[in-house]
Amino acid sequence: MIAVGVTTLRLTRHQHAVMVGHCYDGLPDEACGLLLGPMIGGVATGVITDTRPCVNADASARTYTVAPKDMLRAMRAAESAGVEIVGVWHSHTHTTAYPSPTDVRQAVDPGWIYPIVSLRDGAPVMRAYRIVAEVITEVPIEIVA
Ligand SMILES: [Zn+2]
C-alpha cells in the first residue's frame, strides 16, 4: 500500500515561491491553489507544469474550498495543455503543515498530492502528502532548478 504510486513532488523555485506567496496573500484566511501536471495510471507523477492560485470560497481561517470558477478554469487549462489537475495546496495559518481531520475527509482523490504550507512560525514550512482511504503518506518535496 505505502509503496504504490509514491512520488516526489518536484517544484521549481518559481513554483514554490508562487505557492508560498499566495498563502501569504490569503492571510488572515487560508489560501488554496491547484497543481497541474502529468498523471500515470491516475496518480500524479510529481512533475508540476502549472501552479494556479485560487480563491478560497470559504473565506475562512480554518477551512478551504477551491472556488468553483477557479476549478473550472483549471480543468480547461489542464485539458488544453494535455495534463491533469494533480493536487491542491493550502495554507495552515496557525497550525503545522500536517493534514487536519477536515483535510483528510476532503481528500477525495487518491491520485492527488496535497501540499500544505504552514505560516505558524517565522518561516513558511511546506510539506506534501498523499491521502488514500484516509491514510496519510508524506511525499518528499524536491526543489529543482
Ligand atoms: Zn488544512
CSV table of N, CA and C and ligand atoms in Angstrom, one decimal:
chain,number,residue,atom,x,y,z
A,1,MET,N,0.8,-1.2,0.0
A,1,MET,CA,0.0,0.0,0.0
A,1,MET,C,0.9,1.2,0.0
A,2,ILE,N,1.8,1.3,0.9
A,2,ILE,CA,2.6,2.5,1.1
A,2,ILE,C,3.5,2.8,-0.2
A,3,ALA,N,4.0,1.7,-0.8
A,3,ALA,CA,4.9,1.8,-1.9
A,3,ALA,C,4.2,2.2,-3.2
A,4,VAL,N,2.9,2.0,-3.3
A,4,VAL,CA,2.2,2.2,-4.5
A,4,VAL,C,2.1,3.7,-4.9
A,5,GLY,N,2.6,4.0,-6.0
A,5,GLY,CA,2.5,5.4,-6.5
A,5,GLY,C,3.2,6.4,-5.7
A,6,VAL,N,4.1,6.1,-4.8
A,6,VAL,CA,4.7,7.1,-4.1
A,6,VAL,C,5.6,7.9,-5.0
A,7,THR,N,5.5,9.2,-4.9
A,7,THR,CA,6.2,10.1,-5.8
A,7,THR,C,7.0,11.1,-5.0
A,8,THR,N,7.8,11.8,-5.7
A,8,THR,CA,8.5,13.0,-5.1
A,8,THR,C,7.8,14.2,-5.8
A,9,LEU,N,7.4,15.2,-5.0
A,9,LEU,CA,6.9,16.4,-5.6
A,9,LEU,C,8.0,17.3,-6.1
A,10,ARG,N,8.1,17.5,-7.4
A,10,ARG,CA,9.2,18.3,-7.9
A,10,ARG,C,8.7,19.7,-8.3
A,11,LEU,N,9.2,20.7,-7.5
A,11,LEU,CA,8.8,22.1,-7.8
A,11,LEU,C,10.0,22.9,-8.2
A,12,THR,N,9.8,23.8,-9.2
A,12,THR,CA,10.8,24.8,-9.4
A,12,THR,C,10.8,25.8,-8.3
A,13,ARG,N,11.9,26.6,-8.2
A,13,ARG,CA,11.9,27.7,-7.2
A,13,ARG,C,10.7,28.6,-7.5
A,14,HIS,N,10.5,28.9,-8.7
A,14,HIS,CA,9.4,29.8,-9.0
A,14,HIS,C,8.0,29.2,-8.6
A,15,GLN,N,7.8,28.0,-8.9
A,15,GLN,CA,6.5,27.4,-8.4
A,15,GLN,C,6.4,27.4,-6.9
A,16,HIS,N,7.5,27.1,-6.2
A,16,HIS,CA,7.5,27.1,-4.8
A,16,HIS,C,7.1,28.5,-4.3
A,17,ALA,N,7.7,29.5,-4.9
A,17,ALA,CA,7.5,30.9,-4.5
A,17,ALA,C,6.1,31.3,-4.8
A,18,VAL,N,5.5,30.9,-5.9
A,18,VAL,CA,4.1,31.2,-6.2
A,18,VAL,C,3.2,30.6,-5.1
A,19,MET,N,3.4,29.4,-4.7
A,19,MET,CA,2.6,28.7,-3.8
A,19,MET,C,2.7,29.4,-2.4
A,20,VAL,N,3.9,29.6,-2.0
A,20,VAL,CA,4.1,30.2,-0.6
A,20,VAL,C,3.5,31.7,-0.7
A,21,GLY,N,3.8,32.4,-1.7
A,21,GLY,CA,3.4,33.8,-1.8
A,21,GLY,C,1.9,33.9,-1.8
A,22,HIS,N,1.2,33.0,-2.5
A,22,HIS,CA,-0.3,33.0,-2.5
A,22,HIS,C,-0.8,32.7,-1.1
A,23,CYS,N,-0.1,31.9,-0.3
A,23,CYS,CA,-0.6,31.7,1.1
A,23,CYS,C,-0.4,32.9,1.9
A,24,TYR,N,0.6,33.7,1.7
A,24,TYR,CA,0.8,34.9,2.5
A,24,TYR,C,-0.3,35.9,2.0
A,25,ASP,N,-0.5,36.0,0.7
A,25,ASP,CA,-1.5,36.9,0.2
A,25,ASP,C,-2.9,36.6,0.7
A,26,GLY,N,-3.2,35.4,1.1
A,26,GLY,CA,-4.5,35.0,1.6
A,26,GLY,C,-4.8,35.3,3.0
A,27,LEU,N,-3.7,35.6,3.8
A,27,LEU,CA,-3.9,35.9,5.2
A,27,LEU,C,-4.9,37.1,5.4
A,28,PRO,N,-5.7,37.0,6.5
A,28,PRO,CA,-5.7,36.0,7.6
A,28,PRO,C,-6.4,34.7,7.3
A,29,ASP,N,-6.9,34.6,6.1
A,29,ASP,CA,-7.6,33.3,5.8
A,29,ASP,C,-6.7,32.3,5.2
A,30,GLU,N,-7.1,31.0,5.2
A,30,GLU,CA,-6.4,30.0,4.5
A,30,GLU,C,-6.5,30.3,3.0
A,31,ALA,N,-5.4,30.0,2.3
A,31,ALA,CA,-5.4,30.2,0.8
A,31,ALA,C,-5.3,28.8,0.2
A,32,CYS,N,-5.6,28.7,-1.1
A,32,CYS,CA,-5.6,27.4,-1.8
A,32,CYS,C,-5.3,27.6,-3.2
A,33,GLY,N,-4.8,26.6,-3.9
A,33,GLY,CA,-4.5,26.6,-5.3
A,33,GLY,C,-4.3,25.2,-5.9
A,34,LEU,N,-4.4,25.2,-7.2
A,34,LEU,CA,-4.4,23.9,-7.8
A,34,LEU,C,-3.1,23.7,-8.6
A,35,LEU,N,-2.7,22.4,-8.6
A,35,LEU,CA,-1.4,22.0,-9.3
A,35,LEU,C,-1.8,21.2,-10.5
A,36,LEU,N,-1.1,21.5,-11.6
A,36,LEU,CA,-1.4,20.8,-12.9
A,36,LEU,C,-0.1,20.0,-13.2
A,37,GLY,N,-0.3,18.9,-13.9
A,37,GLY,CA,0.9,18.1,-14.3
A,37,GLY,C,0.4,16.8,-14.9
A,38,PRO,N,1.4,15.9,-15.3
A,38,PRO,CA,1.0,14.6,-15.8
A,38,PRO,C,0.6,13.6,-14.7
A,39,MET,N,-0.2,12.7,-15.1
A,39,MET,CA,-0.5,11.5,-14.3
A,39,MET,C,-0.1,10.3,-15.0
A,40,ILE,N,0.2,9.2,-14.2
A,40,ILE,CA,0.3,7.9,-14.8
A,40,ILE,C,-0.6,7.0,-14.0
A,41,GLY,N,-1.5,6.3,-14.7
A,41,GLY,CA,-2.5,5.5,-14.1
A,41,GLY,C,-3.3,6.2,-13.0
A,42,GLY,N,-3.6,7.4,-13.3
A,42,GLY,CA,-4.5,8.2,-12.4
A,42,GLY,C,-3.8,8.7,-11.1
A,43,VAL,N,-2.4,8.6,-11.1
A,43,VAL,CA,-1.7,9.1,-10.0
A,43,VAL,C,-0.7,10.1,-10.4
A,44,ALA,N,-0.6,11.2,-9.7
A,44,ALA,CA,0.4,12.3,-10.0
A,44,ALA,C,1.8,11.7,-10.1
A,45,THR,N,2.5,12.2,-11.1
A,45,THR,CA,3.9,11.8,-11.2
A,45,THR,C,4.8,12.6,-10.3
A,46,GLY,N,4.4,13.7,-9.8
A,46,GLY,CA,5.2,14.6,-9.0
A,46,GLY,C,5.8,15.8,-9.8
A,47,VAL,N,5.7,15.7,-11.2
A,47,VAL,CA,6.1,16.8,-12.0
A,47,VAL,C,4.9,17.8,-12.1
A,48,ILE,N,5.2,19.0,-11.9
A,48,ILE,CA,4.2,20.1,-11.9
A,48,ILE,C,4.5,21.0,-13.1
A,49,THR,N,3.5,21.2,-13.9
A,49,THR,CA,3.6,22.1,-15.1
A,49,THR,C,3.0,23.5,-14.8
A,50,ASP,N,2.1,23.6,-13.9
A,50,ASP,CA,1.5,24.9,-13.6
A,50,ASP,C,1.0,24.9,-12.2
A,51,THR,N,1.2,26.0,-11.5
A,51,THR,CA,0.7,26.3,-10.2
A,51,THR,C,-0.3,27.4,-10.3
A,52,ARG,N,-1.6,27.1,-9.9
A,52,ARG,CA,-2.7,28.1,-10.2
A,52,ARG,C,-3.3,28.6,-8.8
A,53,PRO,N,-2.9,29.7,-8.4
A,53,PRO,CA,-3.6,30.3,-7.1
A,53,PRO,C,-5.1,30.4,-7.4
A,54,CYS,N,-5.8,30.0,-6.4
A,54,CYS,CA,-7.3,30.0,-6.5
A,54,CYS,C,-7.9,30.8,-5.3
A,55,VAL,N,-9.2,31.2,-5.5
A,55,VAL,CA,-9.9,31.9,-4.4
A,55,VAL,C,-10.4,30.8,-3.4
A,56,ASN,N,-10.2,31.0,-2.1
A,56,ASN,CA,-10.8,30.2,-1.1
A,56,ASN,C,-12.3,30.6,-0.9
A,57,ALA,N,-13.2,29.8,-1.5
A,57,ALA,CA,-14.6,30.2,-1.4
A,57,ALA,C,-15.1,30.2,0.0
A,58,ASP,N,-14.5,29.6,0.9
A,58,ASP,CA,-14.9,29.6,2.3
A,58,ASP,C,-14.6,30.9,3.0
A,59,ALA,N,-13.6,31.6,2.5
A,59,ALA,CA,-13.1,32.9,3.1
A,59,ALA,C,-12.9,32.6,4.6
A,60,SER,N,-12.2,31.6,5.0
A,60,SER,CA,-12.1,31.1,6.3
A,60,SER,C,-10.6,30.9,6.7
A,61,ALA,N,-10.4,31.1,8.0
A,61,ALA,CA,-9.0,30.8,8.5
A,61,ALA,C,-8.9,29.4,8.9
A,62,ARG,N,-9.9,28.6,8.8
A,62,ARG,CA,-9.9,27.2,9.3
A,62,ARG,C,-10.2,26.2,8.2
A,63,THR,N,-10.8,26.6,7.1
A,63,THR,CA,-11.2,25.6,6.1
A,63,THR,C,-10.9,26.3,4.7
A,64,TYR,N,-10.9,25.4,3.7
A,64,TYR,CA,-10.8,26.0,2.3
A,64,TYR,C,-11.7,25.2,1.4
A,65,THR,N,-12.2,25.9,0.4
A,65,THR,CA,-12.8,25.2,-0.8
A,65,THR,C,-12.4,26.0,-2.0
A,66,VAL,N,-11.8,25.3,-3.0
A,66,VAL,CA,-11.4,26.0,-4.2
A,66,VAL,C,-12.7,26.5,-4.9
A,67,ALA,N,-12.7,27.8,-5.2
A,67,ALA,CA,-13.9,28.4,-5.8
A,67,ALA,C,-14.2,27.7,-7.1
A,68,PRO,N,-15.5,27.3,-7.3
A,68,PRO,CA,-15.9,26.5,-8.5
A,68,PRO,C,-15.4,27.1,-9.8
A,69,LYS,N,-15.4,28.4,-9.9
A,69,LYS,CA,-15.0,29.1,-11.1
A,69,LYS,C,-13.5,28.8,-11.4
A,70,ASP,N,-12.7,28.8,-10.3
A,70,ASP,CA,-11.2,28.5,-10.5
A,70,ASP,C,-11.0,27.1,-10.8
A,71,MET,N,-11.8,26.2,-10.2
A,71,MET,CA,-11.7,24.8,-10.6
A,71,MET,C,-12.0,24.6,-12.1
A,72,LEU,N,-13.0,25.2,-12.5
A,72,LEU,CA,-13.4,25.1,-13.9
A,72,LEU,C,-12.3,25.6,-14.9
A,73,ARG,N,-11.8,26.8,-14.5
A,73,ARG,CA,-10.7,27.3,-15.3
A,73,ARG,C,-9.5,26.4,-15.3
A,74,ALA,N,-9.2,25.8,-14.2
A,74,ALA,CA,-8.0,24.9,-14.1
A,74,ALA,C,-8.3,23.6,-14.9
A,75,MET,N,-9.5,23.1,-14.9
A,75,MET,CA,-9.8,22.0,-15.7
A,75,MET,C,-9.6,22.3,-17.2
A,76,ARG,N,-10.1,23.5,-17.6
A,76,ARG,CA,-9.9,23.8,-19.0
A,76,ARG,C,-8.4,24.0,-19.4
A,77,ALA,N,-7.7,24.6,-18.5
A,77,ALA,CA,-6.2,24.8,-18.7
A,77,ALA,C,-5.5,23.5,-18.8
A,78,ALA,N,-5.9,22.6,-18.0
A,78,ALA,CA,-5.3,21.2,-18.0
A,78,ALA,C,-5.6,20.5,-19.3
A,79,GLU,N,-6.9,20.6,-19.7
A,79,GLU,CA,-7.3,20.0,-20.9
A,79,GLU,C,-6.5,20.5,-22.1
A,80,SER,N,-6.4,21.8,-22.2
A,80,SER,CA,-5.7,22.4,-23.4
A,80,SER,C,-4.2,22.2,-23.3
A,81,ALA,N,-3.7,21.9,-22.1
A,81,ALA,CA,-2.2,21.6,-22.0
A,81,ALA,C,-1.9,20.1,-22.1
A,82,GLY,N,-3.0,19.3,-22.1
A,82,GLY,CA,-2.8,17.9,-22.2
A,82,GLY,C,-2.3,17.3,-20.9
A,83,VAL,N,-2.6,17.9,-19.8
A,83,VAL,CA,-2.2,17.4,-18.4
A,83,VAL,C,-3.5,17.3,-17.6
A,84,GLU,N,-3.3,17.1,-16.3
A,84,GLU,CA,-4.4,16.9,-15.4
A,84,GLU,C,-4.2,17.8,-14.2
A,85,ILE,N,-5.3,17.9,-13.4
A,85,ILE,CA,-5.2,18.5,-12.1
A,85,ILE,C,-4.6,17.4,-11.2
A,86,VAL,N,-3.5,17.7,-10.6
A,86,VAL,CA,-2.8,16.6,-9.8
A,86,VAL,C,-2.7,16.9,-8.3
A,87,GLY,N,-3.3,18.0,-7.9
A,87,GLY,CA,-3.3,18.3,-6.5
A,87,GLY,C,-3.8,19.6,-6.1
A,88,VAL,N,-3.9,19.8,-4.8
A,88,VAL,CA,-4.3,21.1,-4.3
A,88,VAL,C,-3.5,21.5,-3.1
A,89,TRP,N,-3.0,22.7,-3.1
A,89,TRP,CA,-2.2,23.1,-1.9
A,89,TRP,C,-3.1,24.1,-1.1
A,90,HIS,N,-2.8,24.2,0.2
A,90,HIS,CA,-3.5,25.2,1.0
A,90,HIS,C,-2.6,25.5,2.2
A,91,SER,N,-3.0,26.6,2.9
A,91,SER,CA,-2.2,27.1,4.0
A,91,SER,C,-2.8,26.7,5.3
A,92,HIS,N,-2.0,26.6,6.3
A,92,HIS,CA,-2.4,26.5,7.7
A,92,HIS,C,-1.8,27.7,8.4
A,93,THR,N,-2.7,28.6,8.8
A,93,THR,CA,-2.2,29.9,9.3
A,93,THR,C,-1.7,29.8,10.8
A,94,HIS,N,-2.2,28.8,11.5
A,94,HIS,CA,-1.8,28.7,12.9
A,94,HIS,C,-1.5,27.3,13.4
A,95,THR,N,-1.4,26.4,12.5
A,95,THR,CA,-1.0,25.0,12.8
A,95,THR,C,0.1,24.5,11.9
A,96,THR,N,0.6,23.3,12.2
A,96,THR,CA,1.7,22.8,11.5
A,96,THR,C,1.2,22.3,10.1
A,97,ALA,N,2.2,22.0,9.3
A,97,ALA,CA,1.9,21.6,7.9
A,97,ALA,C,1.6,20.1,7.8
A,98,TYR,N,0.5,19.7,8.5
A,98,TYR,CA,0.0,18.3,8.6
A,98,TYR,C,-1.5,18.3,8.4
A,99,PRO,N,-2.0,17.4,7.6
A,99,PRO,CA,-3.4,17.4,7.3
A,99,PRO,C,-4.3,17.3,8.5
A,100,SER,N,-5.3,18.2,8.6
A,100,SER,CA,-6.3,18.2,9.7
A,100,SER,C,-7.3,17.1,9.4
A,101,PRO,N,-8.1,16.7,10.4
A,101,PRO,CA,-9.2,15.7,10.1
A,101,PRO,C,-10.1,16.2,8.9
A,102,THR,N,-10.3,17.5,8.9
A,102,THR,CA,-11.1,18.0,7.7
A,102,THR,C,-10.4,17.8,6.4
A,103,ASP,N,-9.1,18.1,6.4
A,103,ASP,CA,-8.3,17.8,5.2
A,103,ASP,C,-8.4,16.4,4.7
A,104,VAL,N,-8.3,15.5,5.7
A,104,VAL,CA,-8.4,14.1,5.3
A,104,VAL,C,-9.7,13.7,4.8
A,105,ARG,N,-10.8,14.2,5.4
A,105,ARG,CA,-12.1,13.9,4.9
A,105,ARG,C,-12.3,14.5,3.5
A,106,GLN,N,-11.7,15.7,3.2
A,106,GLN,CA,-11.9,16.4,1.9
A,106,GLN,C,-11.1,15.8,0.8
A,107,ALA,N,-10.1,15.0,1.2
A,107,ALA,CA,-9.1,14.5,0.2
A,107,ALA,C,-9.7,13.3,-0.6
A,108,VAL,N,-10.5,13.7,-1.6
A,108,VAL,CA,-11.3,12.7,-2.3
A,108,VAL,C,-10.5,12.0,-3.4
A,109,ASP,N,-9.4,12.6,-3.9
A,109,ASP,CA,-8.7,12.0,-5.0
A,109,ASP,C,-7.4,11.3,-4.5
A,110,PRO,N,-7.4,9.9,-4.6
A,110,PRO,CA,-6.2,9.2,-4.1
A,110,PRO,C,-5.0,9.4,-5.0
A,111,GLY,N,-5.2,10.0,-6.2
A,111,GLY,CA,-4.0,10.2,-7.1
A,111,GLY,C,-3.4,11.6,-6.9
A,112,TRP,N,-4.0,12.4,-6.1
A,112,TRP,CA,-3.5,13.8,-6.0
A,112,TRP,C,-2.5,13.9,-4.9
A,113,ILE,N,-1.7,15.0,-5.0
A,113,ILE,CA,-0.7,15.4,-4.0
A,113,ILE,C,-1.3,16.6,-3.3
A,114,TYR,N,-1.2,16.6,-1.9
A,114,TYR,CA,-1.8,17.6,-1.1
A,114,TYR,C,-0.7,18.4,-0.3
A,115,PRO,N,-0.1,19.4,-0.9
A,115,PRO,CA,0.9,20.2,-0.2
A,115,PRO,C,0.2,21.1,0.8
A,116,ILE,N,0.8,21.3,2.0
A,116,ILE,CA,0.3,22.2,3.0
A,116,ILE,C,1.5,23.2,3.4
A,117,VAL,N,1.1,24.4,3.4
A,117,VAL,CA,2.1,25.5,3.8
A,117,VAL,C,1.7,26.0,5.1
A,118,SER,N,2.6,25.8,6.1
A,118,SER,CA,2.3,26.3,7.5
A,118,SER,C,3.0,27.7,7.6
A,119,LEU,N,2.1,28.7,8.0
A,119,LEU,CA,2.6,30.0,8.3
A,119,LEU,C,2.7,30.3,9.8
A,120,ARG,N,2.7,29.2,10.6
A,120,ARG,CA,2.6,29.4,12.0
A,120,ARG,C,3.8,30.1,12.6
A,121,ASP,N,5.0,29.7,12.0
A,121,ASP,CA,6.3,30.2,12.6
A,121,ASP,C,6.8,31.3,11.7
A,122,GLY,N,8.0,31.7,12.0
A,122,GLY,CA,8.6,32.9,11.2
A,122,GLY,C,8.7,32.6,9.8
A,123,ALA,N,9.2,31.4,9.5
A,123,ALA,CA,9.5,31.0,8.1
A,123,ALA,C,8.4,30.0,7.6
A,124,PRO,N,8.0,30.1,6.4
A,124,PRO,CA,6.9,29.1,5.9
A,124,PRO,C,7.5,27.7,5.8
A,125,VAL,N,6.7,26.7,6.2
A,125,VAL,CA,7.1,25.3,6.1
A,125,VAL,C,6.1,24.6,5.1
A,126,MET,N,6.7,24.1,4.0
A,126,MET,CA,5.8,23.3,3.1
A,126,MET,C,6.1,21.8,3.2
A,127,ARG,N,5.1,21.0,3.4
A,127,ARG,CA,5.2,19.6,3.3
A,127,ARG,C,4.1,19.1,2.4
A,128,ALA,N,4.2,17.9,1.9
A,128,ALA,CA,3.2,17.4,0.9
A,128,ALA,C,2.9,16.0,1.3
A,129,TYR,N,1.6,15.6,0.9
A,129,TYR,CA,1.1,14.3,1.3
A,129,TYR,C,0.3,13.7,0.2
A,130,ARG,N,0.2,12.4,0.2
A,130,ARG,CA,-0.9,11.7,-0.5
A,130,ARG,C,-1.8,11.2,0.6
A,131,ILE,N,-3.1,11.2,0.3
A,131,ILE,CA,-4.1,10.7,1.3
A,131,ILE,C,-5.0,9.7,0.6
A,132,VAL,N,-4.8,8.5,0.9
A,132,VAL,CA,-5.5,7.4,0.2
A,132,VAL,C,-6.3,6.6,1.3
A,133,ALA,N,-7.7,6.6,1.1
A,133,ALA,CA,-8.5,6.0,2.0
A,133,ALA,C,-8.2,6.4,3.5
A,134,GLU,N,-8.0,7.7,3.6
A,134,GLU,CA,-7.8,8.4,4.9
A,134,GLU,C,-6.5,8.0,5.5
A,135,VAL,N,-5.6,7.4,4.7
A,135,VAL,CA,-4.2,7.1,5.2
A,135,VAL,C,-3.3,8.2,4.6
A,136,ILE,N,-2.6,8.8,5.5
A,136,ILE,CA,-1.7,9.9,5.1
A,136,ILE,C,-0.3,9.4,4.9
A,137,THR,N,0.3,9.7,3.8
A,137,THR,CA,1.6,9.4,3.5
A,137,THR,C,2.4,10.6,3.0
A,138,GLU,N,3.5,10.9,3.7
A,138,GLU,CA,4.2,12.1,3.2
A,138,GLU,C,4.9,11.9,1.9
A,139,VAL,N,4.9,12.9,1.1
A,139,VAL,CA,5.6,12.9,-0.2
A,139,VAL,C,6.7,13.9,-0.1
A,140,PRO,N,8.0,13.4,-0.3
A,140,PRO,CA,9.1,14.3,-0.3
A,140,PRO,C,9.0,15.4,-1.3
A,141,ILE,N,9.5,16.6,-1.0
A,141,ILE,CA,9.5,17.7,-1.9
A,141,ILE,C,10.9,18.0,-2.3
A,142,GLU,N,11.1,18.1,-3.7
A,142,GLU,CA,12.4,18.4,-4.2
A,142,GLU,C,12.3,19.7,-5.0
A,143,ILE,N,13.2,20.6,-4.7
A,143,ILE,CA,13.2,21.9,-5.4
A,143,ILE,C,14.2,21.7,-6.6
A,144,VAL,N,13.7,21.8,-7.8
A,144,VAL,CA,14.5,21.6,-9.0
A,144,VAL,C,14.7,23.0,-9.7
A,145,ALA,N,16.0,23.1,-10.1
A,145,ALA,CA,16.4,24.3,-10.9
A,145,ALA,C,15.5,25.5,-10.6
B,1,ZN,ZN,-5.7,22.1,6.2
